[in-house]
Amino acid sequence: MTTVYERRAAPAVAPAARRSPAGAVLALLWAGAAAVVTLWWADTTSVVGAAGWLTGAGRLAGLLCGYACAVLVGLMARVPLLERRIGSDRVARWHAMAGRYTVCLLVAHIVLILLGYAAQDRASLWHETVTVVLDYPDMLKATFGTLILFAVGITSARAARRRISHEFWYYVHLLTYLAVFLAFFHQLTLGNEFNGHAVATAAWYALYFGVAALVVWFRALEPVRLNLRHRLRVESVHREAPGVFSVVVRGHRLDELDVQAGQFFRWRFFGEGLGWTSTPYSLSAPPRQDLLRITVKALGDHSAAISLLRPGTRVWAEGPYGSLTADRQTAPKSLLIAGGVGITPLRALFETLPGEVTLLYRARTAEDLALGGELEAIARWRGAKVLYALNGADGRRPSLTARSLRATFPDLAGHDVYICGPHGFARELYEALRAAGVPDRRIHHESFEL
């Protein structure tokens, strides 16, 4: 396919890199956890006996679990500061880690509290469990919320993710909102730290209502505003390579989206049974005033159905997201390394990234090179280089090691390196680049394996 986008002149000089707020955000989250521990400490005058130690530890685990639930939801509220400045994949990893902390704290809270209450009442663990669930205020709702959180945790485990569809995982994950809502009330009615403490109660309400406001605004209202304003529809679908198709989307006033090359949207196509699934796809060309383009490889039922979309199909998009942009650039030279369909965001960057740019494209065969004609045209137009790493005639993969990369790019350590491709490819390449002397701050990558 010949690109339908006018080429944009890339600035000759790289702009100053924008500092990531990741450190400040992490410091804020840990400060919140410290405040929770302080709240428990201030309300705990003394701890006496095994029952007291068990109950006290259970209360602390419960408070931290309640805080972690708010953090868990807030991290996936798709706040632009996080999604565009830190990166969607990095925020998703934080979310996954927060999820593991939450489940561990939840288990600790349940076990320690029940053991402490059982020791205090001199009752069996089973009797104490039934009493707490059925007789304590708001505990029945909290129990249902707990079961939902366990279900979310189980389906998020790596072994389970391999056996279930993305759609099933996604909809189970949405139940997290219900679980947090059901568990919220017992925190205030049974938490000693909140009974008679107006300031602590107000702060807890502010935390949860603040996170709820972020979710409502950025995951509901903002996407509605975007799609009502820009009215996106499929313009055309084009075959680029075996199993690889480009979808051109037309809309109104798309220049107001504030999207950059290298970013992605979450797309929902209301045709071919795709309307139930929202999937991230990068822009494979710089945006135009009325057109956007994505390029998709058929790797599953959803992506395979993309090729069947008809012109005029309504499109729902959320974004833009991602931080694989020129904002990360710190050096006048850049190396873009793409693996397979990872070429899509790098093709857009290849056209627009400032300074001296080289693209290295890894694929099995020449037939698998998607957008190859466009890449060659861009290289001629801006005086850049395109290199290909293809399998040999015997099927042997070319070696992308620290030694081979240094041999090809003698001044590699002075480059910004942008990577996009399968997770294993990106991980191996990152290790090779670090071994070749490229500083961590100059290696930029983003993964959609959420």
Coordinates of C-alpha atoms in Angstrom, one line a residue:
M1 CA 0.0 0.0 0.0
T2 CA 1.3 3.5 -0.8
T3 CA 0.9 5.7 2.2
V4 CA -2.0 8.1 2.1
Y5 CA -0.2 10.5 4.5
E6 CA 1.8 13.5 3.5
R7 CA 5.3 13.2 4.8
R8 CA 6.2 15.5 7.7
A9 CA 9.6 17.1 7.9
A10 CA 11.5 15.8 10.9
P11 CA 13.1 18.5 13.0
A12 CA 16.9 18.5 12.5
V13 CA 17.7 18.8 16.3
A14 CA 16.3 16.6 19.0
P15 CA 14.2 18.4 21.6
A16 CA 15.2 18.2 25.2
A17 CA 13.9 15.0 26.7
R18 CA 11.0 15.3 29.1
R19 CA 11.7 14.0 32.6
S20 CA 9.5 11.0 33.5
P21 CA 7.4 11.5 36.7
A22 CA 7.8 7.8 37.6
G23 CA 10.0 8.4 40.6
A24 CA 7.7 11.1 42.0
V25 CA 4.6 8.9 41.5
L26 CA 6.2 5.9 43.2
A27 CA 7.4 8.2 46.1
L28 CA 3.8 9.5 46.5
L29 CA 2.4 5.9 46.6
W30 CA 4.9 4.7 49.2
A31 CA 4.2 7.9 51.3
G32 CA 0.6 7.0 51.3
A33 CA 1.4 3.5 52.6
A34 CA 3.6 5.1 55.3
A35 CA 0.6 7.3 56.3
V36 CA -1.6 4.2 56.6
V37 CA 1.0 2.6 58.9
T38 CA 1.1 5.8 60.9
L39 CA -2.7 5.8 61.2
W40 CA -2.6 2.3 62.7
W41 CA 0.3 3.1 65.0
A42 CA -1.5 6.2 66.4
D43 CA -4.6 4.2 67.2
T44 CA -2.7 1.2 68.7
T45 CA -1.9 2.1 72.3
S46 CA -0.7 -1.3 73.4
V47 CA -0.5 -4.9 72.2
V48 CA -0.9 -7.7 74.8
G49 CA -0.7 -11.4 74.4
A50 CA -0.9 -13.6 71.3
A51 CA -4.5 -12.5 70.5
G52 CA -3.5 -8.9 70.6
W53 CA -0.5 -9.4 68.3
L54 CA -2.6 -11.4 65.8
T55 CA -5.4 -8.9 65.8
G56 CA -3.1 -5.9 65.6
A57 CA -1.2 -7.4 62.7
G58 CA -4.5 -8.3 61.0
R59 CA -5.7 -4.7 61.4
L60 CA -2.6 -3.4 59.8
A61 CA -2.7 -5.8 56.9
G62 CA -6.4 -4.8 56.4
L63 CA -5.6 -1.1 56.3
L64 CA -2.7 -1.6 53.8
C65 CA -5.0 -3.9 51.8
G66 CA -7.7 -1.2 51.6
Y67 CA -5.1 1.3 50.5
A68 CA -3.7 -1.1 48.0
C69 CA -7.2 -1.6 46.5
A70 CA -7.4 2.1 45.9
V71 CA -4.0 2.2 44.3
L72 CA -4.8 -0.9 42.2
V73 CA -7.8 0.8 40.7
G74 CA -6.2 4.2 40.3
L75 CA -3.3 2.8 38.3
M76 CA -5.6 1.5 35.6
A77 CA -7.8 4.6 35.5
R78 CA -5.9 5.6 32.3
V79 CA -4.8 8.9 33.6
P80 CA -2.9 10.7 30.9
L81 CA 0.0 11.7 33.2
L82 CA 0.7 8.0 33.8
E83 CA -0.2 6.6 30.4
R84 CA 1.7 9.1 28.3
R85 CA 4.6 10.3 30.5
I86 CA 5.4 7.0 32.3
G87 CA 4.1 4.5 29.7
S88 CA 1.1 2.2 29.6
D89 CA 3.2 -1.0 29.9
R90 CA 5.2 0.3 32.9
V91 CA 2.0 1.4 34.6
A92 CA 0.5 -2.1 33.8
R93 CA 3.5 -3.7 35.5
W94 CA 2.9 -1.6 38.6
H95 CA -0.7 -2.6 38.5
A96 CA 0.2 -6.3 38.4
M97 CA 2.6 -5.9 41.3
A98 CA 0.0 -3.9 43.3
G99 CA -2.4 -6.8 42.6
R100 CA 0.0 -9.3 44.0
Y101 CA 0.5 -7.2 47.1
T102 CA -3.2 -6.7 47.5
V103 CA -4.0 -10.5 47.4
C104 CA -1.2 -11.2 49.9
L105 CA -2.3 -8.5 52.3
L106 CA -5.9 -9.7 51.9
V107 CA -4.9 -13.3 52.8
A108 CA -2.9 -12.0 55.8
H109 CA -5.7 -9.8 57.0
I110 CA -8.3 -12.6 56.9
V111 CA -6.1 -15.3 58.5
L112 CA -4.6 -13.0 61.2
I113 CA -7.9 -11.4 62.2
L114 CA -9.7 -14.7 62.4
L115 CA -6.9 -16.3 64.4
G116 CA -6.8 -13.3 66.8
Y117 CA -10.6 -13.2 67.3
A118 CA -10.7 -17.0 67.8
A119 CA -7.9 -16.7 70.5
Q120 CA -9.6 -13.8 72.1
D121 CA -13.0 -15.5 72.3
R122 CA -11.5 -19.0 73.0
A123 CA -13.5 -20.4 70.1
S124 CA -12.8 -22.6 67.1
L125 CA -11.6 -21.0 63.9
W126 CA -14.6 -22.3 62.0
H127 CA -17.0 -20.9 64.6
E128 CA -15.3 -17.5 64.6
T129 CA -15.4 -17.4 60.8
V130 CA -19.1 -18.1 60.6
T131 CA -19.8 -15.5 63.3
V132 CA -17.7 -12.8 61.6
V133 CA -19.2 -13.3 58.2
L134 CA -22.8 -13.6 59.3
D135 CA -23.1 -11.4 62.4
Y136 CA -20.6 -8.5 61.8
P137 CA -22.0 -5.4 60.0
D138 CA -21.2 -5.2 56.2
M139 CA -19.2 -8.5 56.4
L140 CA -21.4 -10.4 54.0
K141 CA -20.8 -7.8 51.3
A142 CA -17.1 -7.8 52.1
T143 CA -17.0 -11.6 51.8
F144 CA -18.5 -11.5 48.3
G145 CA -16.0 -8.7 47.4
T146 CA -13.1 -10.9 48.7
L147 CA -14.2 -13.9 46.6
I148 CA -14.3 -11.7 43.5
L149 CA -10.8 -10.4 44.2
F150 CA -9.5 -13.9 44.6
A151 CA -11.1 -14.8 41.2
V152 CA -9.4 -11.8 39.6
G153 CA -6.1 -12.9 41.2
I154 CA -6.4 -16.4 40.0
T155 CA -7.2 -15.5 36.4
S156 CA -4.2 -13.1 36.4
A157 CA -1.7 -15.8 37.3
R158 CA 0.6 -16.5 34.4
A159 CA -0.4 -20.2 34.2
A160 CA -4.1 -19.2 34.0
R161 CA -3.6 -16.4 31.5
R162 CA -2.2 -19.0 29.0
R163 CA -5.4 -21.0 29.1
I164 CA -8.1 -18.3 29.0
S165 CA -9.0 -15.8 26.3
H166 CA -8.1 -12.1 26.7
E167 CA -11.8 -11.2 26.5
F168 CA -12.7 -13.5 29.5
W169 CA -9.7 -12.1 31.5
Y170 CA -10.8 -8.6 30.7
Y171 CA -14.4 -8.9 31.8
V172 CA -13.3 -10.8 35.0
H173 CA -10.9 -7.9 35.7
L174 CA -13.8 -5.4 35.4
L175 CA -15.4 -7.0 38.4
T176 CA -12.6 -5.5 40.5
Y177 CA -14.6 -2.3 40.7
L178 CA -17.5 -4.3 42.2
A179 CA -15.2 -6.1 44.6
V180 CA -13.7 -2.8 45.9
F181 CA -17.1 -1.3 46.3
L182 CA -18.5 -4.3 48.3
A183 CA -15.4 -4.3 50.6
F184 CA -15.3 -0.6 51.2
F185 CA -18.1 -0.3 53.8
H186 CA -16.8 -2.8 56.3
Q187 CA -13.5 -0.9 56.5
L188 CA -15.3 2.1 58.0
T189 CA -17.9 0.3 60.2
L190 CA -15.4 -2.2 61.7
G191 CA -12.1 -0.4 61.5
N192 CA -11.0 1.0 64.9
E193 CA -8.9 3.6 63.1
F194 CA -12.0 5.2 61.7
N195 CA -14.5 4.9 64.6
G196 CA -14.7 8.3 66.2
H197 CA -11.9 9.7 64.0
A198 CA -13.5 12.2 61.7
V199 CA -10.2 13.3 60.0
A200 CA -9.1 9.7 59.2
T201 CA -12.6 8.8 57.9
A202 CA -12.7 11.9 55.7
A203 CA -9.3 11.1 54.3
W204 CA -10.4 7.5 53.5
Y205 CA -13.5 8.8 51.7
A206 CA -11.4 11.3 49.8
L207 CA -9.0 8.5 48.7
Y208 CA -11.7 6.3 47.4
F209 CA -13.9 9.0 45.9
G210 CA -10.9 10.6 44.3
V211 CA -9.9 7.3 42.6
A212 CA -13.6 6.7 41.6
A213 CA -13.6 10.2 40.0
L214 CA -10.5 9.4 38.0
V215 CA -12.1 6.2 36.7
V216 CA -15.4 7.8 35.8
W217 CA -13.7 10.7 34.0
F218 CA -10.9 9.0 32.1
R219 CA -12.5 5.6 31.4
A220 CA -16.0 6.7 30.8
L221 CA -16.7 10.4 30.2
E222 CA -13.5 11.3 28.2
P223 CA -13.9 8.4 25.7
V224 CA -17.5 9.4 25.2
R225 CA -16.4 13.0 24.5
L226 CA -13.7 11.9 22.1
N227 CA -15.9 9.6 20.0
L228 CA -18.9 12.0 19.9
R229 CA -16.6 14.8 18.7
H230 CA -14.5 12.9 16.2
R231 CA -17.0 10.4 14.8
L232 CA -14.6 7.7 13.6
R233 CA -15.4 5.3 10.8
V234 CA -13.4 2.8 8.8
E235 CA -12.3 4.4 5.5
S236 CA -10.5 1.4 3.9
V237 CA -8.6 -1.8 4.6
H238 CA -5.4 -2.8 2.7
R239 CA -3.2 -5.9 2.7
E240 CA 0.4 -5.1 3.5
A241 CA 2.0 -8.5 3.9
P242 CA 0.9 -12.1 4.5
G243 CA -1.6 -11.9 7.4
V244 CA -0.9 -8.1 7.8
F245 CA -3.5 -5.5 7.1
S246 CA -3.7 -1.7 7.4
V247 CA -7.0 0.0 8.5
V248 CA -7.4 3.6 7.6
V249 CA -9.9 5.4 9.9
R250 CA -11.5 8.7 9.0
G251 CA -12.8 11.2 11.5
H252 CA -13.4 14.9 12.2
R253 CA -10.9 17.4 13.6
L254 CA -8.4 14.6 14.4
D255 CA -5.6 17.2 14.7
E256 CA -7.2 18.1 18.1
L257 CA -6.3 14.7 19.5
D258 CA -2.8 15.7 20.6
V259 CA -1.5 12.4 19.4
Q260 CA 2.2 11.7 18.7
A261 CA 4.0 9.2 16.5
G262 CA 4.7 6.1 18.5
Q263 CA 1.5 6.2 20.5
F264 CA -1.5 3.9 20.4
F265 CA -5.3 3.8 20.9
R266 CA -7.5 1.1 22.2
W267 CA -9.8 0.3 19.3
R268 CA -13.3 -1.2 19.3
F269 CA -14.8 -1.9 15.8
F270 CA -18.6 -2.3 15.6
G271 CA -18.4 -4.9 12.9
E272 CA -17.5 -8.6 12.3
G273 CA -18.3 -9.4 16.0
L274 CA -15.5 -7.1 17.3
G275 CA -17.6 -4.7 19.3
W276 CA -17.2 -6.6 22.5
T277 CA -13.4 -6.3 22.6
S278 CA -11.1 -3.2 23.0
T279 CA -7.6 -3.9 21.7
P280 CA -4.5 -1.7 21.7
Y281 CA -3.0 -1.0 18.2
S282 CA -0.3 1.6 17.5
L283 CA -0.6 4.2 14.7
S284 CA 1.5 3.0 11.8
A285 CA 1.8 6.5 10.3
P286 CA 1.7 10.0 11.6
P287 CA -1.8 11.3 12.1
R288 CA -3.4 13.5 9.5
Q289 CA -6.1 16.1 10.1
D290 CA -8.9 13.7 9.0
L291 CA -7.2 10.2 8.9
L292 CA -5.5 7.7 11.3
R293 CA -4.0 4.4 10.3
I294 CA -3.2 1.2 12.2
T295 CA -1.5 -1.9 10.9
V296 CA -2.5 -5.3 12.4
K297 CA -1.1 -8.8 12.1
A298 CA -3.6 -11.7 12.3
L299 CA -2.4 -13.5 15.5
G300 CA -5.8 -14.5 16.8
D301 CA -9.6 -14.4 16.1
H302 CA -9.9 -10.7 16.8
S303 CA -6.9 -9.5 14.8
A304 CA -7.8 -11.9 12.0
A305 CA -11.3 -10.4 11.7
I306 CA -9.8 -6.9 11.2
S307 CA -9.2 -7.8 7.5
L308 CA -12.9 -8.3 7.0
L309 CA -13.9 -4.8 8.2
R310 CA -16.0 -2.9 5.7
P311 CA -15.8 0.9 4.8
G312 CA -18.2 2.8 7.0
T313 CA -17.9 0.6 10.0
R314 CA -18.2 2.6 13.2
V315 CA -15.1 2.8 15.4
W316 CA -14.8 3.5 19.1
A317 CA -11.3 4.7 20.2
E318 CA -9.7 5.5 23.5
G319 CA -6.5 7.4 23.8
P320 CA -3.9 8.4 22.8
Y321 CA -1.7 6.3 25.2
G322 CA 1.9 5.3 25.3
S323 CA 5.3 7.1 25.8
L324 CA 7.3 5.6 23.0
T325 CA 7.6 9.0 21.4
A326 CA 10.2 11.7 20.5
D327 CA 9.7 13.1 24.1
R328 CA 12.1 10.3 25.3
Q329 CA 14.9 11.3 22.9
T330 CA 18.1 12.5 24.5
A331 CA 20.7 12.1 21.7
P332 CA 21.0 13.5 18.2
K333 CA 21.2 9.9 16.8
S334 CA 18.5 7.3 17.1
L335 CA 18.3 3.6 16.2
L336 CA 14.9 2.0 15.8
I337 CA 14.8 -1.8 16.1
A338 CA 11.5 -3.5 15.1
G339 CA 10.6 -7.2 15.3
G340 CA 7.7 -8.4 13.1
V341 CA 4.6 -6.3 13.5
G342 CA 6.4 -4.1 16.0
I343 CA 7.3 -2.1 13.0
T344 CA 4.0 -0.2 13.3
P345 CA 4.9 2.5 15.9
L346 CA 8.5 2.7 14.7
R347 CA 7.4 3.3 11.1
A348 CA 5.6 6.5 12.3
L349 CA 8.7 7.5 14.4
F350 CA 11.0 6.8 11.4
E351 CA 9.2 9.5 9.5
T352 CA 9.1 12.1 12.3
L353 CA 11.9 11.5 14.8
P354 CA 14.4 14.4 14.8
G355 CA 18.1 14.0 14.0
E356 CA 20.0 11.1 12.4
V357 CA 17.8 8.0 12.3
T358 CA 18.5 4.4 11.4
L359 CA 15.9 1.6 11.3
L360 CA 16.8 -2.1 11.8
Y361 CA 13.8 -4.4 10.8
R362 CA 13.8 -8.0 11.9
A363 CA 11.6 -10.4 10.0
R364 CA 11.6 -14.1 8.9
T365 CA 11.6 -13.4 5.1
A366 CA 11.4 -10.5 2.7
E367 CA 7.7 -11.3 2.1
D368 CA 7.0 -10.7 5.8
L369 CA 8.3 -7.1 5.7
A370 CA 5.2 -5.0 6.2
L371 CA 5.3 -1.4 5.0
G372 CA 8.7 -2.0 3.3
G373 CA 8.0 0.3 0.4
E374 CA 7.0 3.1 2.7
L375 CA 10.2 2.7 4.7
E376 CA 12.4 2.8 1.7
A377 CA 10.6 5.9 0.5
I378 CA 11.0 7.6 3.8
A379 CA 14.7 6.7 4.0
R380 CA 15.3 8.3 0.6
W381 CA 13.3 11.4 1.4
R382 CA 15.0 12.1 4.7
G383 CA 18.5 10.6 4.0
A384 CA 18.0 7.9 6.6
K385 CA 19.0 4.2 6.6
V386 CA 16.9 1.0 6.6
L387 CA 18.6 -2.3 7.4
Y388 CA 17.0 -5.7 7.4
A389 CA 17.7 -8.8 9.5
L390 CA 16.2 -11.7 7.7
N391 CA 16.5 -15.5 8.2
G392 CA 19.0 -17.2 6.1
A393 CA 18.1 -19.7 3.3
D394 CA 18.5 -22.5 5.8
G395 CA 16.0 -20.7 8.2
R396 CA 18.7 -19.7 10.6
R397 CA 18.0 -16.4 12.5
P398 CA 20.5 -13.6 12.2
S399 CA 22.4 -12.8 15.4
L400 CA 21.5 -9.6 17.2
T401 CA 24.2 -9.8 20.0
A402 CA 26.2 -7.1 21.7
R403 CA 29.1 -7.9 19.4
S404 CA 27.1 -7.8 16.1
L405 CA 25.3 -4.6 17.1
R406 CA 28.6 -2.8 18.0
A407 CA 30.1 -4.0 14.7
T408 CA 27.2 -2.5 12.7
F409 CA 26.9 0.6 14.8
P410 CA 30.4 1.5 16.2
D411 CA 29.0 4.5 18.1
L412 CA 26.0 2.6 19.4
A413 CA 26.4 3.9 23.0
G414 CA 25.7 7.4 21.7
H415 CA 22.3 6.5 20.3
D416 CA 18.8 6.5 21.6
V417 CA 17.4 3.1 20.9
Y418 CA 13.7 2.5 20.4
I419 CA 12.6 -1.2 20.5
C420 CA 9.2 -2.7 19.6
G421 CA 8.4 -6.3 19.0
P422 CA 7.4 -9.5 20.8
H423 CA 8.2 -9.7 24.5
G424 CA 11.0 -12.2 24.2
F425 CA 12.6 -10.4 21.3
A426 CA 12.5 -7.1 23.2
R427 CA 14.0 -8.7 26.4
E428 CA 16.9 -10.3 24.6
L429 CA 17.6 -7.2 22.6
Y430 CA 17.6 -5.0 25.8
E431 CA 20.1 -7.3 27.4
A432 CA 22.3 -7.2 24.3
L433 CA 22.1 -3.4 24.2
R434 CA 23.1 -3.1 27.8
A435 CA 26.0 -5.4 27.2
A436 CA 27.0 -3.2 24.2
G437 CA 27.3 -0.2 26.5
V438 CA 24.0 1.6 25.8
P439 CA 22.8 3.4 29.0
D440 CA 19.5 2.3 30.4
R441 CA 18.1 5.8 30.1
R442 CA 18.6 5.6 26.3
I443 CA 16.8 2.3 25.7
H444 CA 13.1 2.9 25.1
H445 CA 10.6 0.1 24.7
E446 CA 6.9 -0.5 25.2
S447 CA 5.0 -3.8 25.4
F448 CA 1.3 -4.5 24.9
E449 CA 1.4 -7.8 26.9
L450 CA -0.8 -6.4 29.7

